[in-house]
Amino acid sequence: IGGRSLFILETNSLSLQTTSYDTYEVFSESFLKGLGILNEALRLDFVARIGLRYIDAVQPADGETLRDFLVPEVLGLATRIDGTLQHSLSESVLSTGAGQLVSRVLIRHGQVGLPMELAGSAPAIDPRFTQREGLHAIIDSDASINQREAFDLEKVRAQLMALHDEVAKAFKATITDHAWASWAKGGTQGPQQCHTAAGLPSARLQPDRPPHWFALQDGWPPPAWHLPASAPEESCYLST
């Protein structure tokens, strides 16, 4: 799909990955359309897993630091002690009403990129996202439902929306008011996002608002650059 989005069909899963994310509505409709076509051809019996994953990169501008954009709970010691940072990792795993939510924040020096498990299959990332190097943060939000149920396309739609809402809450809880204000004004290059749907993780990268961040409703969060590492990963394990 234009070189920036792709479907990956495996023996037991279908995923949609994109580095050109628009809004959650556009992304989810593309995925559900592909899933519907697959169902028409194979008559799917059940769904065992549905997942949605977003990866955002935050790169502060000159005169700003990650403390301006991320809440203290995810910063670790990255901005508090002297020395050359190798990396800092924060991870929270929660059971929610929609399923399981894993929220990670990785802080490191270097070039922005996707997690290793996504890099091999992900669509091409626009070079403008990888030209800068320096201290940056990767926000990795991964929500999923692991439950075997009879295949129902409309139920998959509703479950994806519920996962999207959980990711949106996690993203909002991770960033500061300054981040929202800066991105709303079109200032500092904000999160760069990647998105995956149904099946395996996928990635997406685009200059726009984080879709929930992976799945935020249109216009929320404010405009910003997003780099999906496994672009919301909406994943479904399917069987015929």
Short mmCIF file of N, CA and C in Angstrom, two decimals, residues 3-6 8 16-21 53-59 104 106 108-126 129-130 132 136-141 191-196 200-206 213-214 226-233:
data_model
loop_
_atom_site.label_atom_id
_atom_site.label_comp_id
_atom_site.label_asym_id
_atom_site.label_seq_id
_atom_site.Cartn_x
_atom_site.Cartn_y
_atom_site.Cartn_z
N GLY A 3 3.97 1.49 -0.32
CA GLY A 3 5.31 1.31 0.22
C GLY A 3 5.44 1.64 1.68
N ARG A 4 4.43 2.26 2.29
CA ARG A 4 4.48 2.66 3.70
C ARG A 4 3.55 1.83 4.57
N SER A 5 2.75 0.99 3.96
CA SER A 5 1.84 0.13 4.71
C SER A 5 1.83 -1.24 4.06
N LEU A 6 1.63 -2.28 4.86
CA LEU A 6 1.57 -3.61 4.28
C LEU A 6 0.79 -4.56 5.18
N ILE A 8 0.48 -8.48 6.40
CA ILE A 8 1.29 -9.69 6.51
C ILE A 8 0.35 -10.83 6.87
N LEU A 16 -1.61 -5.74 9.94
CA LEU A 16 -1.44 -4.56 9.09
C LEU A 16 -0.41 -3.67 9.75
N GLN A 17 0.63 -3.30 9.01
CA GLN A 17 1.69 -2.44 9.52
C GLN A 17 1.75 -1.18 8.66
N THR A 18 2.00 -0.05 9.29
CA THR A 18 2.12 1.18 8.51
C THR A 18 3.08 2.15 9.17
N THR A 19 3.85 2.85 8.34
CA THR A 19 4.69 3.94 8.81
C THR A 19 4.17 5.25 8.23
N SER A 20 2.93 5.21 7.78
CA SER A 20 2.26 6.40 7.25
C SER A 20 0.88 6.47 7.85
N TYR A 21 0.85 6.62 9.16
CA TYR A 21 -0.40 6.58 9.91
C TYR A 21 -1.17 7.90 9.77
N ARG A 53 -0.69 -2.15 18.73
CA ARG A 53 0.57 -1.66 19.29
C ARG A 53 1.01 -0.38 18.59
N TYR A 54 1.44 0.59 19.38
CA TYR A 54 1.96 1.84 18.84
C TYR A 54 3.37 2.08 19.37
N ILE A 55 4.19 2.66 18.53
CA ILE A 55 5.54 3.05 18.96
C ILE A 55 5.76 4.50 18.57
N ASP A 56 6.04 5.34 19.56
CA ASP A 56 6.26 6.77 19.32
C ASP A 56 7.66 7.16 19.74
N ALA A 57 8.28 8.02 18.95
CA ALA A 57 9.61 8.54 19.30
C ALA A 57 9.49 10.01 19.67
N VAL A 58 10.11 10.40 20.76
CA VAL A 58 10.09 11.79 21.20
C VAL A 58 11.52 12.32 21.14
N GLN A 59 11.74 13.34 20.32
CA GLN A 59 13.07 13.93 20.13
C GLN A 59 13.00 15.41 20.50
N ARG A 104 5.82 0.64 27.69
CA ARG A 104 7.26 0.73 27.88
C ARG A 104 7.76 2.09 27.39
N LEU A 106 11.58 3.59 26.46
CA LEU A 106 13.01 3.35 26.31
C LEU A 106 13.68 4.68 26.00
N ARG A 108 17.38 6.44 25.09
CA ARG A 108 18.74 6.12 24.67
C ARG A 108 19.27 7.18 23.71
N HIS A 109 20.58 7.13 23.48
CA HIS A 109 21.22 8.01 22.50
C HIS A 109 21.24 7.31 21.16
N GLY A 110 21.33 8.08 20.09
CA GLY A 110 21.49 7.49 18.77
C GLY A 110 20.39 7.89 17.83
N GLN A 111 20.16 7.02 16.86
CA GLN A 111 19.18 7.25 15.82
C GLN A 111 17.87 6.55 16.17
N VAL A 112 16.77 7.18 15.83
CA VAL A 112 15.47 6.58 16.09
C VAL A 112 15.28 5.35 15.19
N GLY A 113 14.74 4.30 15.76
CA GLY A 113 14.49 3.10 14.98
C GLY A 113 13.41 2.26 15.62
N LEU A 114 13.05 1.19 14.95
CA LEU A 114 12.01 0.29 15.45
C LEU A 114 12.62 -0.81 16.29
N PRO A 115 11.84 -1.44 17.17
CA PRO A 115 12.33 -2.58 17.95
C PRO A 115 12.79 -3.68 17.00
N MET A 116 13.74 -4.48 17.46
CA MET A 116 14.34 -5.50 16.61
C MET A 116 13.30 -6.45 16.03
N GLU A 117 12.29 -6.80 16.84
CA GLU A 117 11.32 -7.79 16.37
C GLU A 117 10.42 -7.23 15.26
N LEU A 118 10.46 -5.92 15.06
CA LEU A 118 9.62 -5.30 14.03
C LEU A 118 10.43 -4.82 12.83
N ALA A 119 11.69 -4.54 13.05
CA ALA A 119 12.52 -3.90 12.03
C ALA A 119 12.58 -4.71 10.73
N GLY A 120 12.62 -6.03 10.83
CA GLY A 120 12.79 -6.84 9.64
C GLY A 120 11.62 -6.82 8.68
N SER A 121 10.39 -6.71 9.22
CA SER A 121 9.20 -6.80 8.37
C SER A 121 8.49 -5.47 8.17
N ALA A 122 8.94 -4.43 8.85
CA ALA A 122 8.22 -3.16 8.81
C ALA A 122 8.38 -2.44 7.48
N PRO A 123 7.38 -1.64 7.09
CA PRO A 123 7.49 -0.82 5.89
C PRO A 123 8.62 0.20 6.06
N ALA A 124 9.02 0.81 4.95
CA ALA A 124 10.10 1.80 4.99
C ALA A 124 9.71 3.00 5.83
N ILE A 125 10.69 3.53 6.55
CA ILE A 125 10.49 4.73 7.37
C ILE A 125 11.01 5.94 6.60
N ASP A 126 10.26 7.01 6.61
CA ASP A 126 10.69 8.21 5.91
C ASP A 126 12.03 8.68 6.48
N PHE A 129 12.80 11.03 9.55
CA PHE A 129 12.66 10.61 10.94
C PHE A 129 13.95 10.01 11.49
N THR A 130 14.85 9.66 10.62
CA THR A 130 16.08 8.98 11.06
C THR A 130 17.33 9.83 10.87
N ARG A 132 18.12 12.67 12.41
CA ARG A 132 18.60 13.25 13.67
C ARG A 132 19.11 12.16 14.60
N HIS A 136 16.83 10.47 22.94
CA HIS A 136 15.41 10.46 22.58
C HIS A 136 14.71 9.34 23.35
N ALA A 137 13.41 9.36 23.31
CA ALA A 137 12.61 8.35 24.00
C ALA A 137 11.71 7.63 23.00
N ILE A 138 11.52 6.34 23.22
CA ILE A 138 10.60 5.54 22.43
C ILE A 138 9.48 5.10 23.38
N ILE A 139 8.26 5.48 23.07
CA ILE A 139 7.10 5.06 23.85
C ILE A 139 6.45 3.90 23.11
N ASP A 140 6.41 2.76 23.74
CA ASP A 140 5.92 1.52 23.11
C ASP A 140 4.68 1.07 23.87
N SER A 141 3.53 1.21 23.25
CA SER A 141 2.25 0.87 23.90
C SER A 141 1.63 -0.33 23.18
N PRO A 191 6.15 12.88 19.16
CA PRO A 191 6.23 11.45 18.99
C PRO A 191 6.13 11.07 17.54
N GLN A 192 6.91 10.12 17.15
CA GLN A 192 6.85 9.59 15.80
C GLN A 192 6.30 8.20 15.97
N GLN A 193 5.28 7.89 15.25
CA GLN A 193 4.54 6.69 15.58
C GLN A 193 4.47 5.59 14.55
N CYS A 194 4.27 4.41 15.04
CA CYS A 194 4.17 3.22 14.20
C CYS A 194 2.96 2.43 14.64
N HIS A 195 2.30 1.76 13.72
CA HIS A 195 1.05 1.10 14.09
C HIS A 195 0.90 -0.27 13.43
N THR A 196 0.38 -1.24 14.17
CA THR A 196 0.13 -2.59 13.64
C THR A 196 -1.28 -3.04 13.96
N LEU A 200 0.23 -9.69 13.67
CA LEU A 200 1.53 -9.47 14.28
C LEU A 200 1.82 -7.99 14.36
N PRO A 201 2.81 -7.61 15.16
CA PRO A 201 3.16 -6.20 15.28
C PRO A 201 3.50 -5.60 13.93
N SER A 202 3.20 -4.35 13.79
CA SER A 202 3.57 -3.70 12.56
C SER A 202 4.08 -2.33 12.90
N ALA A 203 4.58 -1.61 11.93
CA ALA A 203 5.10 -0.30 12.26
C ALA A 203 4.57 0.77 11.35
N ARG A 204 4.54 1.97 11.83
CA ARG A 204 4.13 3.06 10.99
C ARG A 204 4.83 4.32 11.43
N LEU A 205 5.14 5.17 10.53
CA LEU A 205 5.84 6.40 10.90
C LEU A 205 5.25 7.53 10.12
N GLN A 206 4.86 8.58 10.77
CA GLN A 206 4.29 9.68 10.04
C GLN A 206 4.28 10.94 10.86
N TRP A 213 -2.57 6.66 20.08
CA TRP A 213 -1.18 6.34 19.90
C TRP A 213 -1.18 5.03 19.48
N PHE A 214 -1.54 5.39 19.64
CA PHE A 214 -1.79 4.31 18.91
C PHE A 214 -3.23 4.16 19.17
N HIS A 226 4.85 11.06 14.64
CA HIS A 226 4.69 9.76 15.29
C HIS A 226 5.45 8.68 14.56
N LEU A 227 6.07 7.83 15.27
CA LEU A 227 6.78 6.71 14.65
C LEU A 227 6.31 5.42 15.24
N PRO A 228 5.41 4.72 14.58
CA PRO A 228 4.93 3.47 15.08
C PRO A 228 6.00 2.43 14.95
N ALA A 229 6.32 1.75 15.95
CA ALA A 229 7.32 0.70 15.88
C ALA A 229 6.61 -0.55 15.56
N SER A 230 5.50 -0.68 15.90
CA SER A 230 4.76 -1.86 15.54
C SER A 230 3.41 -1.26 15.37
N ALA A 231 3.40 -0.24 14.69
CA ALA A 231 2.31 0.63 14.53
C ALA A 231 1.19 -0.03 15.19
N PRO A 232 0.17 0.67 15.64
CA PRO A 232 -0.57 -0.01 16.63
C PRO A 232 -0.59 -1.39 16.17
N GLU A 233 -0.34 -2.26 16.96
CA GLU A 233 -0.36 -3.64 16.53
C GLU A 233 -1.71 -4.20 16.86
#
